[in-house]
XYZ file of C-alpha atoms in Angstrom:
403
model
C 15.321 -31.622 -2.734
C 12.097 -31.178 -4.595
C 13.690 -28.721 -6.891
C 13.763 -29.216 -10.307
C 16.935 -28.495 -12.582
C 17.041 -25.510 -15.039
C 14.910 -27.399 -17.763
C 12.177 -28.663 -15.603
C 9.195 -27.040 -13.592
C 10.564 -26.436 -10.284
C 8.201 -28.265 -7.541
C 8.016 -27.082 -3.842
C 5.669 -27.572 -0.869
C 5.339 -24.419 1.480
C 4.310 -23.740 4.617
C 3.804 -19.879 6.695
C 5.477 -19.157 10.229
C 3.275 -17.099 12.418
C 4.575 -13.911 13.923
C 3.121 -11.651 16.783
C 0.820 -8.746 16.047
C 2.266 -4.918 17.097
C 0.166 -2.188 18.780
C 0.033 -0.598 15.190
C -1.310 -3.418 12.807
C -4.287 -3.605 11.000
C -7.371 -4.924 12.622
C -8.302 -8.807 12.098
C -6.230 -11.651 11.124
C -3.280 -10.727 8.847
C -3.790 -13.168 6.136
C -7.196 -10.806 5.518
C -4.933 -8.038 4.691
C -5.268 -6.069 1.494
C -2.824 -6.564 -0.775
C -3.592 -5.561 -4.246
C -7.309 -6.073 -4.698
C -6.737 -9.202 -2.501
C -5.882 -10.282 0.118
C -2.234 -10.884 1.552
C -3.316 -15.101 1.644
C -4.271 -15.084 -2.263
C -1.501 -13.315 -2.971
C 0.683 -15.465 -1.432
C -0.807 -18.376 -3.153
C -0.422 -17.228 -6.527
C 2.875 -16.798 -5.982
C 3.269 -20.099 -5.295
C 0.932 -21.600 -7.896
C 2.747 -19.421 -10.291
C 6.269 -20.372 -9.364
C 5.691 -24.135 -9.312
C 4.472 -24.600 -5.736
C 1.834 -25.009 -3.211
C 0.938 -24.748 0.121
C 0.821 -28.115 2.818
C -1.543 -28.792 4.822
C -0.837 -28.700 8.618
C 1.266 -30.877 9.987
C 2.949 -31.250 6.570
C 6.270 -31.382 5.566
C 7.665 -28.372 3.961
C 10.681 -26.586 2.337
C 10.248 -23.488 1.927
C 8.698 -21.286 4.853
C 7.207 -17.693 4.690
C 6.522 -15.641 7.409
C 2.403 -15.127 7.733
C 2.846 -11.375 7.080
C 4.917 -10.898 4.281
C 3.829 -10.359 0.505
C 6.044 -12.566 -1.889
C 5.808 -12.462 -5.352
C 6.788 -15.374 -8.115
C 9.682 -14.082 -9.055
C 11.367 -13.901 -5.754
C 10.202 -17.040 -4.776
C 11.996 -18.341 -8.339
C 15.260 -16.508 -7.637
C 15.425 -17.281 -4.113
C 15.142 -21.605 -4.746
C 16.985 -21.100 -7.786
C 20.083 -19.663 -5.847
C 20.051 -22.199 -3.418
C 21.098 -25.103 -6.083
C 22.873 -27.646 -4.300
C 23.443 -25.902 -0.910
C 23.062 -27.729 2.462
C 22.003 -25.620 5.098
C 19.186 -23.334 6.288
C 19.005 -19.951 4.326
C 16.944 -16.942 4.472
C 16.229 -14.433 1.436
C 18.640 -11.324 1.762
C 18.499 -8.742 -0.866
C 21.804 -7.074 -1.447
C 22.181 -3.337 -2.976
C 19.346 -0.612 -3.516
C 16.505 -3.382 -2.474
C 18.254 -4.796 0.309
C 18.575 -0.649 1.956
C 14.685 -0.538 0.893
C 14.408 -3.803 3.240
C 16.374 -2.734 6.336
C 14.782 0.641 6.201
C 10.739 -0.798 5.875
C 11.832 -3.296 8.651
C 13.034 0.055 10.688
C 16.931 -1.460 10.945
C 16.421 -4.777 12.438
C 16.581 -7.809 9.115
C 14.441 -10.846 10.226
C 14.041 -13.631 8.139
C 10.978 -13.230 6.283
C 11.359 -16.171 3.395
C 13.604 -19.891 4.376
C 14.646 -22.500 3.196
C 14.483 -25.518 5.522
C 13.961 -28.769 5.141
C 14.023 -29.030 9.077
C 10.529 -27.868 9.298
C 11.064 -23.952 11.377
C 11.324 -23.037 15.370
C 13.307 -19.829 16.788
C 16.184 -21.732 16.856
C 16.381 -22.749 13.509
C 15.459 -19.222 12.356
C 18.153 -18.098 14.523
C 20.957 -20.225 12.810
C 19.776 -19.817 9.788
C 22.224 -18.344 7.404
C 21.541 -15.153 5.186
C 21.182 -15.925 1.516
C 22.750 -12.983 -0.881
C 20.385 -12.316 -4.290
C 20.146 -9.441 -6.077
C 17.260 -9.117 -7.814
C 16.621 -6.397 -11.104
C 14.942 -3.118 -10.420
C 14.104 -0.207 -12.206
C 14.367 2.824 -10.181
C 11.199 4.884 -10.626
C 11.522 8.601 -10.047
C 7.677 10.421 -9.787
C 7.799 14.475 -9.852
C 5.728 15.992 -5.987
C 5.207 19.077 -4.523
C 8.672 20.194 -3.060
C 6.618 22.487 -0.661
C 4.968 19.173 0.501
C 7.886 16.933 0.288
C 11.224 18.955 0.497
C 12.325 17.604 -3.080
C 10.851 18.010 -6.700
C 11.503 14.004 -7.229
C 11.171 10.500 -5.717
C 12.996 7.748 -6.739
C 12.529 4.681 -5.588
C 13.216 1.243 -6.858
C 10.427 -1.318 -8.526
C 10.806 -4.720 -8.974
C 9.077 -8.051 -9.288
C 11.226 -9.884 -6.786
C 9.232 -8.534 -3.644
C 10.012 -9.864 -0.411
C 8.306 -7.302 2.329
C 6.860 -7.188 5.040
C 3.418 -6.144 6.333
C 3.221 -6.095 10.427
C 2.936 -2.590 10.661
C 0.543 -0.108 8.756
C 3.234 1.743 6.864
C 4.983 -1.599 5.899
C 1.669 -2.690 4.242
C 1.194 0.865 2.525
C 4.865 0.490 1.416
C 4.285 -3.492 0.131
C 1.167 -2.315 -1.998
C 3.120 0.858 -3.482
C 6.533 -1.075 -4.627
C 4.261 -3.981 -5.571
C 2.153 -1.532 -7.611
C 3.902 -1.084 -10.913
C 4.579 -4.408 -11.640
C 1.072 -5.600 -11.221
C -0.739 -2.960 -13.038
C 2.132 -3.317 -16.058
C 0.882 -7.157 -15.689
C -2.631 -6.682 -15.711
C -2.849 -3.516 -18.225
C -0.343 -4.512 -20.821
C 0.462 -7.762 -20.265
C 3.339 -10.447 -20.805
C 2.207 -11.729 -23.287
C 4.008 -9.437 -26.306
C 1.094 -9.886 -28.634
C -1.318 -8.662 -25.832
C 1.279 -5.913 -25.174
C 1.357 -4.719 -28.771
C -1.947 -4.512 -28.566
C -3.088 -2.513 -25.824
C -0.145 -0.079 -26.631
C -2.111 0.526 -30.041
C -5.295 1.215 -27.721
C -3.547 3.003 -25.510
C -1.899 5.328 -28.168
C -5.486 5.758 -30.107
C -6.800 6.898 -26.628
C -3.954 9.734 -25.819
C -2.537 9.962 -28.945
C 1.190 10.336 -27.561
C 3.809 8.019 -27.328
C 5.370 9.944 -24.497
C 6.038 7.240 -21.884
C 3.954 9.076 -19.155
C 1.095 10.405 -21.470
C 1.307 6.542 -22.571
C 0.696 4.856 -19.452
C -2.352 7.027 -18.897
C -3.901 5.326 -21.452
C -4.173 1.796 -20.105
C -7.346 1.094 -17.811
C -9.219 -2.319 -16.924
C -12.694 -2.523 -15.976
C -14.625 -4.996 -14.299
C -18.205 -5.374 -14.279
C -21.023 -3.499 -13.958
C -18.946 -0.560 -13.612
C -20.558 2.733 -14.038
C -18.268 5.927 -15.063
C -19.237 9.276 -15.913
C -18.368 10.579 -19.586
C -16.638 13.233 -17.660
C -14.209 11.289 -15.204
C -10.573 10.933 -15.877
C -9.578 7.325 -15.361
C -5.434 6.462 -16.066
C -3.683 3.186 -15.593
C -6.141 2.070 -13.299
C -7.100 -1.245 -12.526
C -10.974 -1.344 -11.628
C -13.252 -4.689 -10.303
C -16.553 -4.779 -10.458
C -19.541 -2.467 -10.125
C -17.309 0.484 -9.292
C -18.934 4.187 -9.601
C -17.200 7.100 -10.636
C -18.991 10.140 -10.783
C -19.019 13.372 -12.925
C -15.236 15.379 -13.088
C -13.219 12.721 -10.819
C -9.763 11.861 -11.000
C -8.889 8.366 -10.775
C -4.978 7.763 -11.720
C -2.298 4.963 -11.113
C -4.552 3.183 -8.764
C -6.559 -0.498 -7.922
C -10.264 -0.421 -6.723
C -11.728 -3.326 -5.363
C -15.447 -3.946 -5.973
C -17.983 -1.905 -5.047
C -16.404 1.207 -4.698
C -18.139 4.691 -5.157
C -15.770 7.538 -6.055
C -18.662 10.962 -6.090
C -18.333 13.875 -8.003
C -15.197 15.885 -8.150
C -13.146 13.763 -5.972
C -9.561 13.029 -6.588
C -7.749 9.570 -6.194
C -4.232 9.122 -7.226
C -1.570 6.077 -6.327
C -3.978 4.622 -3.863
C -5.312 1.079 -3.232
C -9.432 0.691 -2.400
C -10.830 -2.382 -1.149
C -13.811 -3.681 -0.935
C -16.732 -0.963 -0.861
C -14.562 2.039 -0.372
C -16.465 5.761 -0.610
C -14.552 8.533 -1.459
C -17.018 11.435 -1.303
C -17.666 14.266 -3.189
C -14.515 16.467 -3.370
C -12.586 14.483 -1.209
C -8.832 13.573 -1.952
C -7.142 10.348 -1.509
C -3.546 10.417 -2.491
C -0.713 7.176 -2.248
C -2.845 5.567 0.582
C -4.553 2.385 1.062
C -8.387 2.221 2.639
C -9.902 -0.661 3.849
C -13.277 -2.315 3.386
C -16.046 -0.087 3.795
C -13.909 2.759 4.711
C -15.193 6.521 3.918
C -13.114 9.359 2.921
C -14.851 13.060 3.262
C -11.562 15.140 3.539
C -8.035 14.722 2.621
C -5.875 11.888 3.550
C -2.351 11.202 2.052
C 0.157 8.554 2.375
C -2.309 7.364 5.024
C -3.853 3.791 5.712
C -7.772 3.540 7.255
C -8.733 0.161 8.567
C -11.991 -1.607 8.353
C -15.221 1.107 8.082
C -13.117 4.249 9.340
C -14.484 7.600 8.348
C -12.858 11.145 7.552
C -15.139 13.613 7.580
C -15.312 17.069 5.495
C -12.605 19.252 6.095
C -10.992 16.610 8.208
C -7.299 16.302 7.218
C -4.806 13.577 7.564
C -1.484 15.488 7.200
C 1.818 13.919 5.816
C 4.221 16.941 6.184
C 7.014 16.850 8.367
C 7.001 19.016 11.384
C 10.672 20.605 12.139
C 13.749 20.010 11.415
C 13.532 16.423 12.816
C 10.666 15.103 10.761
C 7.802 12.566 11.531
C 8.101 10.003 13.425
C 6.177 6.374 13.430
C 5.798 4.502 16.701
C 7.009 0.499 16.397
C 5.651 -1.323 19.361
C 5.363 2.022 21.265
C 9.388 3.452 19.895
C 9.668 6.266 18.335
C 11.178 5.335 14.276
C 12.222 6.910 11.430
C 9.655 6.195 8.348
C 10.941 4.609 5.198
C 12.223 7.366 2.900
C 11.378 9.666 5.438
C 7.677 9.918 5.288
C 4.715 9.297 6.616
C 0.809 9.720 6.789
C -1.156 8.804 9.519
C -3.302 5.662 10.241
C -7.003 5.477 11.031
C -8.150 2.740 13.239
C -11.225 0.372 12.271
C -14.708 1.844 12.729
C -13.067 5.483 14.158
C -13.856 8.348 13.018
C -12.368 11.595 12.067
C -14.824 14.840 12.681
C -14.875 18.285 10.767
C -12.098 20.311 10.940
C -9.893 17.761 12.673
C -6.483 17.744 11.575
C -3.863 14.960 12.742
C -0.350 15.479 12.560
C 1.886 12.805 10.335
C 3.256 9.230 11.700
C -0.069 9.475 14.089
C -2.091 5.752 14.916
C -5.370 6.594 15.686
C -7.053 3.506 17.873
C -9.844 1.686 17.406
C -13.583 2.535 17.965
C -13.300 6.341 18.804
C -14.964 9.476 17.337
C -12.210 12.860 17.080
C -14.409 15.872 17.296
C -12.507 19.416 16.817
C -12.669 21.010 20.020
C -15.576 23.311 20.852
C -13.357 26.376 21.169
C -13.053 26.256 17.247
C -17.117 26.737 16.856
C -19.141 29.197 17.083
C -22.040 28.529 19.776
C -22.741 31.567 21.278
C -23.882 34.837 19.367
C -23.685 38.125 21.758
C -26.205 41.037 21.028
C -24.706 44.457 19.880
C -22.185 43.626 17.794
C -21.063 45.337 14.900
C -17.960 45.581 12.396
C -15.599 43.337 12.647
C -15.748 40.467 15.334
C -14.025 37.147 15.654
C -14.348 33.877 17.378
C -12.822 33.191 20.678
C -13.727 30.168 23.374
C -17.113 29.367 21.215
C -18.280 32.784 21.381
C -18.392 36.153 19.126
C -15.747 38.697 20.142
C -15.246 42.721 18.926
C -12.515 43.086 17.317
C -10.064 45.964 19.506
């Protein structure tokens, strides 16, 4: 079957099977979407390599099949294949417990095969008749203090695991896949799996923060690429930085994965976010729990949102993530309204679209590519009549005397 015994290194070949894009997908080829500082395809290749397999060429046979939009990790592949053992037939990854509930939410209630073991190849009939293989990956619940005013709760909790198999077809799925993978990624890259390196880095982190409290100690870890320029007054905690990153005076970067050539200007705040190559976060802008793609730029505020390539949010613009009313925010899945995973969603800005000064966008909305949104002219002062005095107000673009 191409899988070694418990004492042997696993050897197998894998291929991807295709899936149709939906209306709310990002632009470009699926394999080019950003995943923790690399592309989705690069993450898939690394996971296969570390698990003892590799990609087969087009037309060659394979046993492991991964849907092309799926973020998969080494640990998930190893667990899946070891669970197959001597079983005969076609099986797909089916997590149980809390991780199963999370995957069901991320797939909006419709569980589909994402990773399949089949020596018969793959087609619609094979996928329809594949059997679920129940797996129970280990995980740690991760709790984070949040604003009750914004989230409705004081603490937000979701499972963190090394065994990840998640879709990224919808922009919100891609965002959550990056979030769930961020914890294990930062631990491996900043602390390390090797016990010797881990002890050394823990020691260095302790002398940076002078504390053994876990949440404080974590802030002492960081990784800088080549050519980074960090202002002495900037705060950089628990973050992975690529090459040629620039961070200005009094900026805050916390719990982030920052790609090459990113510029974070003075007084900006970037927390728990993934920034792709060439992103610019402008002076005093705020980015939280978000994914910013190639050459996007933020001058306003984005939270729990996604920005596609070359999109921009101007100063004073807000991409809201707060629920409206008791029914909460909704997102669209191919035109159908759905509950967002864990009940919260920001906004997605399409490729090359611009959000102008003072524009507010309600949560869950997807802005199409190649458009520019400006605030209504009624919100701007255009005409200033003569003879006014005392208290006045703006009404339909003109100053008017208060009654």
